[in-house]
Short mmCIF file of C-alpha atoms in Angstrom, two decimals:
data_model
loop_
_atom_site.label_atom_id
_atom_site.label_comp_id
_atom_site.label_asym_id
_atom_site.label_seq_id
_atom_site.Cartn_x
_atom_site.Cartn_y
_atom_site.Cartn_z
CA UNK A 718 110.13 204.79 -81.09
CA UNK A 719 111.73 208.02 -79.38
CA UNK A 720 109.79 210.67 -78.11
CA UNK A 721 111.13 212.79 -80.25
CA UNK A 722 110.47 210.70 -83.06
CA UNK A 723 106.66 209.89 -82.74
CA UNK A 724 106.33 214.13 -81.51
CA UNK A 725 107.10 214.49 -85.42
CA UNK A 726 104.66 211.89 -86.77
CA UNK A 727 102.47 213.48 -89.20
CA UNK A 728 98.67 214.02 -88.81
CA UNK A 729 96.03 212.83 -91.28
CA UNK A 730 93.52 215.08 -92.72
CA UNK A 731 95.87 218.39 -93.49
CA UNK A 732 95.61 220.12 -97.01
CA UNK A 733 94.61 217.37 -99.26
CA UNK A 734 97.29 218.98 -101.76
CA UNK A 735 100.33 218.52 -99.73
CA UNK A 736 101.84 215.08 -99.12
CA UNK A 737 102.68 214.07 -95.59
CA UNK A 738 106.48 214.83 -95.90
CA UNK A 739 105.57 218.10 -96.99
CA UNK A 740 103.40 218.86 -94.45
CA UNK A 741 105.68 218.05 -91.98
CA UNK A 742 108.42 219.83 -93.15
CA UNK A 743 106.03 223.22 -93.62
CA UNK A 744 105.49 222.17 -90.05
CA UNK A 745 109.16 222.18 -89.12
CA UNK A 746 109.59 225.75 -90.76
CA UNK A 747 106.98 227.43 -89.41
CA UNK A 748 107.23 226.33 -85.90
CA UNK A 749 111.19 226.92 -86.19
CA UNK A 750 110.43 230.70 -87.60
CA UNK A 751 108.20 231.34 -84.71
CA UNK A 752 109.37 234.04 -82.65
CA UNK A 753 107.62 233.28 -79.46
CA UNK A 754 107.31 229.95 -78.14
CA UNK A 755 106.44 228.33 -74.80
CA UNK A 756 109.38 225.41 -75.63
CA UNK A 757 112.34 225.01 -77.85
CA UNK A 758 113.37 221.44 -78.09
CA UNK A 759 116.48 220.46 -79.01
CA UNK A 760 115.54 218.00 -81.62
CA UNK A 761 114.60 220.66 -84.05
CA UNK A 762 117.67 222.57 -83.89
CA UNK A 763 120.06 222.48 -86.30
CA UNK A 764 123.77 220.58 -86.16
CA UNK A 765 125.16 223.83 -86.18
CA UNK A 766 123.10 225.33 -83.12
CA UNK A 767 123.36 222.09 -81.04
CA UNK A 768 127.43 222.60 -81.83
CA UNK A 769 127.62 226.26 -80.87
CA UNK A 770 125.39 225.50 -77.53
CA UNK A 771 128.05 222.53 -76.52
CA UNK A 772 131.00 224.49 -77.51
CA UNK A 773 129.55 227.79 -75.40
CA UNK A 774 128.72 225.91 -72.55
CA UNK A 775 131.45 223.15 -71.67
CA UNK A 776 134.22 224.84 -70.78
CA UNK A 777 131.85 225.58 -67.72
CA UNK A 778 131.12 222.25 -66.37
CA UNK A 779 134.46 220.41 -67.68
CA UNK A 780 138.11 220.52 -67.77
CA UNK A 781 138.37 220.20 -71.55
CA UNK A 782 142.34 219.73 -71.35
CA UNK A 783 141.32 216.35 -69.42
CA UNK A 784 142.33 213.90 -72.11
CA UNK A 785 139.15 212.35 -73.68
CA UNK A 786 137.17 209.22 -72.20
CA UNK A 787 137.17 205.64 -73.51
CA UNK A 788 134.71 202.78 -73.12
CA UNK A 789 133.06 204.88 -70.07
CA UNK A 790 135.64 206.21 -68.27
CA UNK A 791 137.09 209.85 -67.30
CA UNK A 792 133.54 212.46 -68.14
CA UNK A 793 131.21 209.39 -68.09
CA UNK A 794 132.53 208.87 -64.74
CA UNK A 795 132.39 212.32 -64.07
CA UNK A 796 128.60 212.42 -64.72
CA UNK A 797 127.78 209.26 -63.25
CA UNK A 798 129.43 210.84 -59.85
CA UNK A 799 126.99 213.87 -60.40
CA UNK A 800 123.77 211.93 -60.68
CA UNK A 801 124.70 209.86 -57.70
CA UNK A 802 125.29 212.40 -55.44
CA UNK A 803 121.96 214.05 -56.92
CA UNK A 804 120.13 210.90 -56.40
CA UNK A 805 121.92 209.73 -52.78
CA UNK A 806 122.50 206.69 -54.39
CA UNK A 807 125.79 204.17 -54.01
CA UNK A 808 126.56 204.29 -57.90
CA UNK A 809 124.83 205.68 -61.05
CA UNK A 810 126.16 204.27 -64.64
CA UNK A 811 125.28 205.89 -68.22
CA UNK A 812 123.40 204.64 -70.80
CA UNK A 813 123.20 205.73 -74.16
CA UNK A 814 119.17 205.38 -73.92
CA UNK A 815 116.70 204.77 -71.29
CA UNK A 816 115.45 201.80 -73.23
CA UNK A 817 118.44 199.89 -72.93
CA UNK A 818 119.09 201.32 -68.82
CA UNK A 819 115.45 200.19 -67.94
CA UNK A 820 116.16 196.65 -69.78
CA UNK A 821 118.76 196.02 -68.15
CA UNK A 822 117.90 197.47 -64.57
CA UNK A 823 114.82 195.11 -64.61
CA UNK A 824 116.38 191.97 -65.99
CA UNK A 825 119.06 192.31 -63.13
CA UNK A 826 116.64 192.81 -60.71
CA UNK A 827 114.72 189.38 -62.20
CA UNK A 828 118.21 187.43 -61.90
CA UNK A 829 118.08 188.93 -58.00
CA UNK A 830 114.51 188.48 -57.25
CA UNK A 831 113.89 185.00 -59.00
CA UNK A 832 110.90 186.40 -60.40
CA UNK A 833 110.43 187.51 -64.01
CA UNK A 834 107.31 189.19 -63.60
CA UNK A 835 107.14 193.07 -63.73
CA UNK A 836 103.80 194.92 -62.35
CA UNK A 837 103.78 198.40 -64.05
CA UNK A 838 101.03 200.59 -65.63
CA UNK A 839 100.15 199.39 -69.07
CA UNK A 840 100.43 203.28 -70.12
CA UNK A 841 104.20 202.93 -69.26
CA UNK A 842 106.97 203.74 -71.82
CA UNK A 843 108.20 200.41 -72.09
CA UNK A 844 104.77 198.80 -72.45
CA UNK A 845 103.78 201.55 -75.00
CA UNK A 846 107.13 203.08 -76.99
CA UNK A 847 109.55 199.71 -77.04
CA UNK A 848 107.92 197.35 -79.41
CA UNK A 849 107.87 194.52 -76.35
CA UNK A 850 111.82 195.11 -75.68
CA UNK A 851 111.01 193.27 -72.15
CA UNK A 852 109.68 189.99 -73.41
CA UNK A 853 111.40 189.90 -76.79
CA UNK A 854 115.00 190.22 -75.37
CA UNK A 855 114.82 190.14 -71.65
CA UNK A 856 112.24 187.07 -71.05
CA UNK A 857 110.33 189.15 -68.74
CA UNK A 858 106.77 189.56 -68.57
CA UNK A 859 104.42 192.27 -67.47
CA UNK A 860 100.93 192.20 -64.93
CA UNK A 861 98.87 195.46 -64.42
CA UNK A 862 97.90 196.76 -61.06
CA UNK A 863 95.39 198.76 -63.05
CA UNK A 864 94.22 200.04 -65.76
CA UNK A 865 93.21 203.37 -64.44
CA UNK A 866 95.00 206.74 -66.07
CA UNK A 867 97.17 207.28 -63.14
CA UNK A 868 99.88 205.82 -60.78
CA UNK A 869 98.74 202.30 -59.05
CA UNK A 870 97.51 202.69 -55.31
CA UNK A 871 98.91 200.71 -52.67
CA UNK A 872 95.73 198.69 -52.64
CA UNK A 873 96.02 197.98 -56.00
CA UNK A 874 99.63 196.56 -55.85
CA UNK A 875 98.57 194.87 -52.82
CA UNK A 876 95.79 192.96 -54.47
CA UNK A 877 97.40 191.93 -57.67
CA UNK A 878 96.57 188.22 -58.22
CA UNK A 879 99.71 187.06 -58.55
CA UNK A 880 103.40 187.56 -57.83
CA UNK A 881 105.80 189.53 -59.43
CA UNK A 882 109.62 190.40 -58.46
CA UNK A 883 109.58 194.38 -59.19
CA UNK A 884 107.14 197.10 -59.44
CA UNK A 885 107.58 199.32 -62.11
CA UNK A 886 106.78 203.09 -61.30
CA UNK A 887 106.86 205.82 -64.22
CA UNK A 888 106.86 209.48 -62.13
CA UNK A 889 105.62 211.11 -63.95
CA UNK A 890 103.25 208.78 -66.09
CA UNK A 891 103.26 210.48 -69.25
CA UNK A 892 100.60 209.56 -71.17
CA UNK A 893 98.22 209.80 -68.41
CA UNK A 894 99.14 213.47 -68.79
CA UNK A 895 101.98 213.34 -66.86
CA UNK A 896 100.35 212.72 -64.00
CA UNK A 897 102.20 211.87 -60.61
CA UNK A 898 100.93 210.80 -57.00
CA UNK A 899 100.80 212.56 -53.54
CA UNK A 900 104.05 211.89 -51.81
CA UNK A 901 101.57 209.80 -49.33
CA UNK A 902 100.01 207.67 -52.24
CA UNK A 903 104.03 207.16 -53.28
CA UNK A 904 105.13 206.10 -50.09
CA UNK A 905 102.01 203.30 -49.12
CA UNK A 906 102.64 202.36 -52.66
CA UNK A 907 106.65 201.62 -52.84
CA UNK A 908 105.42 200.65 -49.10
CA UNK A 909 103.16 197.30 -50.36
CA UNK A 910 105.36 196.50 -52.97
CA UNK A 911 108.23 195.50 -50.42
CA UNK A 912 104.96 193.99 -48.49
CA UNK A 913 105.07 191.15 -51.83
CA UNK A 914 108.67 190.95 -51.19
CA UNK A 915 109.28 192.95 -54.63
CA UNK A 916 111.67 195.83 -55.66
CA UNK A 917 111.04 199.09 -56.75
CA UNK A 918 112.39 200.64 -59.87
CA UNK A 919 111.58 204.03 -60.95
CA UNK A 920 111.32 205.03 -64.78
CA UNK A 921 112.37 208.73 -63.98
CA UNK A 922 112.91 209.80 -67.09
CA UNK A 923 111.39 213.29 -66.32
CA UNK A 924 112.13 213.15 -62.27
CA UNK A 925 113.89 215.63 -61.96
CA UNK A 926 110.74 218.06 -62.07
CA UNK A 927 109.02 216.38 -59.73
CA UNK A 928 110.38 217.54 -56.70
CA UNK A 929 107.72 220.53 -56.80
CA UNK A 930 105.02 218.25 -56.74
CA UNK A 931 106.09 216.22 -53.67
CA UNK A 932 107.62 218.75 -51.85
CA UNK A 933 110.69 216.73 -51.18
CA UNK A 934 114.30 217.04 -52.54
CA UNK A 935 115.60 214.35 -55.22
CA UNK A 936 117.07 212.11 -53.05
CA UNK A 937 114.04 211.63 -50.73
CA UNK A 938 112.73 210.38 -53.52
CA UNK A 939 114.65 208.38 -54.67
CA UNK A 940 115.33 206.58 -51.46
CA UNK A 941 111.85 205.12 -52.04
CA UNK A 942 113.18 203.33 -55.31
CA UNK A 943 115.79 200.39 -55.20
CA UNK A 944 116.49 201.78 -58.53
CA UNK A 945 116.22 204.79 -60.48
CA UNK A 946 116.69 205.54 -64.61
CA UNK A 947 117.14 209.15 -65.39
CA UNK A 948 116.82 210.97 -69.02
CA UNK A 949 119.30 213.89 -69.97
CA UNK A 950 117.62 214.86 -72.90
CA UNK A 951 113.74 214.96 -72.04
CA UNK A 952 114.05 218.64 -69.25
CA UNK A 953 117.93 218.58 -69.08
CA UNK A 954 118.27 219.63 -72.70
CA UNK A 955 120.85 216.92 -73.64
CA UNK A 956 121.71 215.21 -76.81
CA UNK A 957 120.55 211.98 -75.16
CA UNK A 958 121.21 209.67 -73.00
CA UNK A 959 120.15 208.30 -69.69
CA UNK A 960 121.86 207.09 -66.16
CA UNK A 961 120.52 204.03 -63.76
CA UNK A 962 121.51 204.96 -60.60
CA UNK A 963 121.15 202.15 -57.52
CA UNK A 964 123.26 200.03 -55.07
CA UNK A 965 126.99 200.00 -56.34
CA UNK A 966 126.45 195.95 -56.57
CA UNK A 967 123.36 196.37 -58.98
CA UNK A 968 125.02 199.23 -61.02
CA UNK A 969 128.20 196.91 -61.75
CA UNK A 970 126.15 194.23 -63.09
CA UNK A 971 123.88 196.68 -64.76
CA UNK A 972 127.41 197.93 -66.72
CA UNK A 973 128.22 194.52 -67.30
CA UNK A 974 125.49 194.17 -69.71
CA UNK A 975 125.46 197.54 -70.71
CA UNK A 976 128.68 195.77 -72.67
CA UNK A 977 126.40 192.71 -73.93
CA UNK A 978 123.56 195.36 -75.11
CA UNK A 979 126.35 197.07 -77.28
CA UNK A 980 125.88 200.16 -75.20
CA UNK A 981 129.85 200.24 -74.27
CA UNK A 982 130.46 203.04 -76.69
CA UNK A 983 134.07 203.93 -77.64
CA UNK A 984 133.44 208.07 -77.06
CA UNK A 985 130.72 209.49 -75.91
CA UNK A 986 132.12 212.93 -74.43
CA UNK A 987 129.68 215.60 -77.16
CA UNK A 988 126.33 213.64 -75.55
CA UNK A 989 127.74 213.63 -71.36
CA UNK A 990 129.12 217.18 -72.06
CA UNK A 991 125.39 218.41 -72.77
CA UNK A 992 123.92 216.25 -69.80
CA UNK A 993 126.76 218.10 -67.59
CA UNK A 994 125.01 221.85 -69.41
CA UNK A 995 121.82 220.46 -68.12
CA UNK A 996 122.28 219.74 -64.81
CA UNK A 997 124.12 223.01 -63.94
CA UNK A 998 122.07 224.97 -65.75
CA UNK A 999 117.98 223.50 -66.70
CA UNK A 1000 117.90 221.63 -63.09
CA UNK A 1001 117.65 224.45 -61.17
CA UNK A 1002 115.25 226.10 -63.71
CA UNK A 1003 112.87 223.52 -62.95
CA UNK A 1004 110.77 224.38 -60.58
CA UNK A 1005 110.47 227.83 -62.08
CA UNK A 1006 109.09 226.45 -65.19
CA UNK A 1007 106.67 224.16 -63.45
CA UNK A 1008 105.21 226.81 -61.38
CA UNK A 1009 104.95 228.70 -64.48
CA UNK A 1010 103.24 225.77 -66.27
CA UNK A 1011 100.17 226.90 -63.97
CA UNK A 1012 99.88 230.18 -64.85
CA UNK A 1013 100.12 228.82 -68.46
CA UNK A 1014 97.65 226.58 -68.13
CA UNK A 1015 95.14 228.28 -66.07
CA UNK A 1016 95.39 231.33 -68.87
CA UNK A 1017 94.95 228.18 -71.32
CA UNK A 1018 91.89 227.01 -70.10
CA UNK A 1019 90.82 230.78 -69.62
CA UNK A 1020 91.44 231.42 -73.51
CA UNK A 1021 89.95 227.93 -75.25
CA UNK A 1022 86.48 228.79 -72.79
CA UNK A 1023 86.17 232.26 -73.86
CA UNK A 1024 86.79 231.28 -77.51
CA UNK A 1025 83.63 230.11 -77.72
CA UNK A 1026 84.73 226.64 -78.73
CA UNK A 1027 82.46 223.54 -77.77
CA UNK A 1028 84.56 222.44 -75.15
CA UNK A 1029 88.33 222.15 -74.32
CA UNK A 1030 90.02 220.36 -71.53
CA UNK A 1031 93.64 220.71 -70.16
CA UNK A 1032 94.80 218.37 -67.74
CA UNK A 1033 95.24 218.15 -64.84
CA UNK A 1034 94.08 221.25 -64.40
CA UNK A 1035 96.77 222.35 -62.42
CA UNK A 1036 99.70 220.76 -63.91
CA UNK A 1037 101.89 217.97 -61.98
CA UNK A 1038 105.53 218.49 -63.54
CA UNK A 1039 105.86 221.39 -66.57
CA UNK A 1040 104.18 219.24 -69.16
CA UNK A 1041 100.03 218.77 -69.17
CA UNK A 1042 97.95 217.68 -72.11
CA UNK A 1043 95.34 219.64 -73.96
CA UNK A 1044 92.42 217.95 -75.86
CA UNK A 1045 90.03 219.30 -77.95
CA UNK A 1046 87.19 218.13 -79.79
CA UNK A 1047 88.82 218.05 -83.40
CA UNK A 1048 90.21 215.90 -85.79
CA UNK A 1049 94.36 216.19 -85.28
CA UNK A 1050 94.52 217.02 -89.03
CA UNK A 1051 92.59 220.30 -88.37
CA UNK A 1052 94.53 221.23 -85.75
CA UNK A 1053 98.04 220.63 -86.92
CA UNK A 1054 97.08 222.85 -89.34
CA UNK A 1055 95.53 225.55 -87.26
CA UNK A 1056 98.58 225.90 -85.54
CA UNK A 1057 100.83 225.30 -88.21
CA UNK A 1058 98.76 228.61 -89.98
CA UNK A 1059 98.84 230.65 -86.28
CA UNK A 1060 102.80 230.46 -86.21
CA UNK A 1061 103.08 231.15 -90.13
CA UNK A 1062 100.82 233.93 -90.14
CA UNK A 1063 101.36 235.55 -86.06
CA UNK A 1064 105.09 234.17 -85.23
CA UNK A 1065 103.31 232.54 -82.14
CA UNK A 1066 103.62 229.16 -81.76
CA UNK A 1067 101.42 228.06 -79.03
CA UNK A 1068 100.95 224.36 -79.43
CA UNK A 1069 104.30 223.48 -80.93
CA UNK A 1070 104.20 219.49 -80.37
CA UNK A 1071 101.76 217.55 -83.05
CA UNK A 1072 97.92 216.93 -81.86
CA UNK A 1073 97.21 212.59 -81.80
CA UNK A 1074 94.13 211.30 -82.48
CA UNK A 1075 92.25 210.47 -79.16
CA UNK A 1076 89.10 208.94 -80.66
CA UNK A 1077 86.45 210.37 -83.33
CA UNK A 1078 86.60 213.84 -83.83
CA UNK A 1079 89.11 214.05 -80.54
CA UNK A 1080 92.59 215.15 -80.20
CA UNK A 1081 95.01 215.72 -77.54
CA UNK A 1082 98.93 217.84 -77.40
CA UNK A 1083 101.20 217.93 -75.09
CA UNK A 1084 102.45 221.26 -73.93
CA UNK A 1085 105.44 221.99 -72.64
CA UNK A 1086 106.56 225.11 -70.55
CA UNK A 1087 110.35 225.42 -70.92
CA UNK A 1088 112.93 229.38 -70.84
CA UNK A 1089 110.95 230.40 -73.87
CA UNK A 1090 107.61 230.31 -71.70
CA UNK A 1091 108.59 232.02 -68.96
CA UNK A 1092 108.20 234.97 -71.03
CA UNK A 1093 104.62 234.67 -71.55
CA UNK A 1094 101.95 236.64 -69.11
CA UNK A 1095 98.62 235.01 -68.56
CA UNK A 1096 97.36 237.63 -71.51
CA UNK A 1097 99.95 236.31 -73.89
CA UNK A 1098 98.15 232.78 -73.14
CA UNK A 1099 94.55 233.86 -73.55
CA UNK A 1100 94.94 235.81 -76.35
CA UNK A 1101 97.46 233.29 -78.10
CA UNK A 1102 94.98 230.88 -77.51
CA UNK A 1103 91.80 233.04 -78.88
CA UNK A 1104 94.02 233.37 -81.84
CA UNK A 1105 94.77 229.39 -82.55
CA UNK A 1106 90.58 228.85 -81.65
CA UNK A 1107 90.08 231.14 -84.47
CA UNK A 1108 92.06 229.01 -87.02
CA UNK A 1109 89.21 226.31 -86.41
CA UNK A 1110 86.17 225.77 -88.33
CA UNK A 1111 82.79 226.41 -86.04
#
């Protein structure tokens, strides 16, 4: 499932007199009505607003007399240039989805290695969001260094019981709250991995906001990978897409069964022109909106406290990337509807991505700080969130 896709899952115990569908499309209207918001994502735009965004913005990051490409060449080769030169890598090739990139980037490297075992995180996307894609159609199987809510230590991969030809590395691990490492932790860990005589591969889906975090530019980090997938669509802003970037001999292979995965599309200029948009103008964004996703979240924390609810928790406290989790001790129902009634009846959307069930009573969001946010003072926050804590029943 997409993250887009399981964002707009419905929660159970809204208005008993509404169905699901409706709910979620009462959802969909109030939170696109909303006049302030911290994030706009692209998935709940309209055709016609994703068209006028592309057609605005090309003409700055592409010839658009170049004649159009075919089967990956001419602007997928354009792009693919980009991200290597981002990433300091030999070669970068795109994907249609990061499913299919990280697939195939790990069954080449289990063809290289001789070893179809893959240690990675069981909260990983692959282990959580692609309905065992690994085992089902690349014969590969996964260990866990740990179980833990947080990136593997170098201990941990040292110890692992048995072999295993690549370690798998999602920075930053999502559902752990996207949660990254020091730069130390990342470096003894990639560091024992090549200790076991295994490759590194990096699910970097959202990567490219972790350079405030580690205090290092893109390709420092990536130089501790063998191999890297990136996401256009998940902080670029793109219609999708992904890229693998690596050694020039594992990115040739990796396009050879890019073909045999049926990801050799015919056109795919509308979808590489918006990952272009993105990386001239979101990437350098980026660390603006993460350092703003502390002030947000500090003023969060600040607001839920002094609303006199029975606790709240947003983590980590001081946010890793621009995206941190809030939980609060609710069912998800309730509070898909509290916020659904804040942006109906305030134009504020504050929590504009669906609560999940995290046990009894218990449900966590994810919040993202994107453009929109940056507009937001710490007072905005506190009283935006005194406002959605009054929605709640006490």
């Amino acid at each position: 499932m997409s993250d887009a896709a399981e964002q707009e899952e419905p929660g159970k115990g809204g208005e008993p007199e509404e169905t699901a569908d409706q709910l979620r499309e009462r959802r969909r209207v109030a939170w696109r009505g909303a006049r302030r918001a911290l994030w706009r994502p692209g998935f709940r735009s309209t055709v016609g607003e994703l068209l006028a965004r592309l057609t605005e913005g090309a003409p700055d990051v592409y010839d658009l007399d170049l004649p159009v490409d075919m089967y990956g060449d001419r602007i997928v080769e354009t792009l693919e240039e980009r991200v290597a030169g981002l990433l300091g890598t030999e070669a970068a090739a795109f994907f249609p989805s990061g499913t299919m990139a990280q697939q195939v980037a790990l069954r080449c490297w289990a063809g290289r290695t001789g070893n179809a075992t893959v240690a990675m995180h069981p909260l990983s996307h692959p282990e959580i969001h692609e309905r065992h894609a690994l085992s089902t159609l690349g014969g590969l199987r996964t260990v866990h260094p740990t179980r833990e809510p947080r990136t593997p230590s170098a201990d941990e991969v040292r110890d692992l019981g048995e072999p295993f030809g690549t370690l798998f590395l999602e920075l930053p691990l999502r559902e752990a709250g996207f949660t990254l490492p020091t730069w130390e932790e990342l470096v003894a860990v990639t560091d024992a991995a090549r200790e076991r005589d295994a490759v590194v591969h990096v699910d970097g889906a959202r990567l490219w906001e972790c350079a405030t975090h580690f205090g290092r530019p893109l390709d420092e980090i990536a130089a501790l990978a063998d191999s890297v997938y990136m996401s256009f669509y998940k902080s670029l802003g793109g219609f999708g897409g992904a890229a693998l970037a690596g050694p020039g001999t594992l990115v040739d292979e990796a396009k050879a069964w890019r073909h045999r995965y049926g990801g050799q599309v015919l056109q795919q200029f509308p979808t590489v022109l918006s990952a272009l948009i993105g990386l001239e103008r979101e990437l350098p964004r980026l660390p603006e909106y993460v350092a703003h996703a502390r002030v947000v979240a500090a003023a969060l924390r600040e607001g839920l406290a002094g609303a006199g609810l029975p606790w709240a928790r947003v983590h980590p406290e001081e946010p890793h990337t621009h995206q941190f989790q809030v939980w609060l001790p609710y069912g998800d129902g309730v509070l898909n509807a509290a916020g659904m009634r804040q942006a109906e009846e305030t134009g504020v959307s504050l929590f504009p991505q669906v609560w999940v069930r995290g046990g009894p009573g218990l449900a966590h969001t994810e919040v993202t700080v994107g453009a929109p946010g940056l507009e937001w003072t710490a007072d905005d926050v506190r009283a935006a969130a005194a406002g959605f804590a009054a929605r709640l029943p006490r």
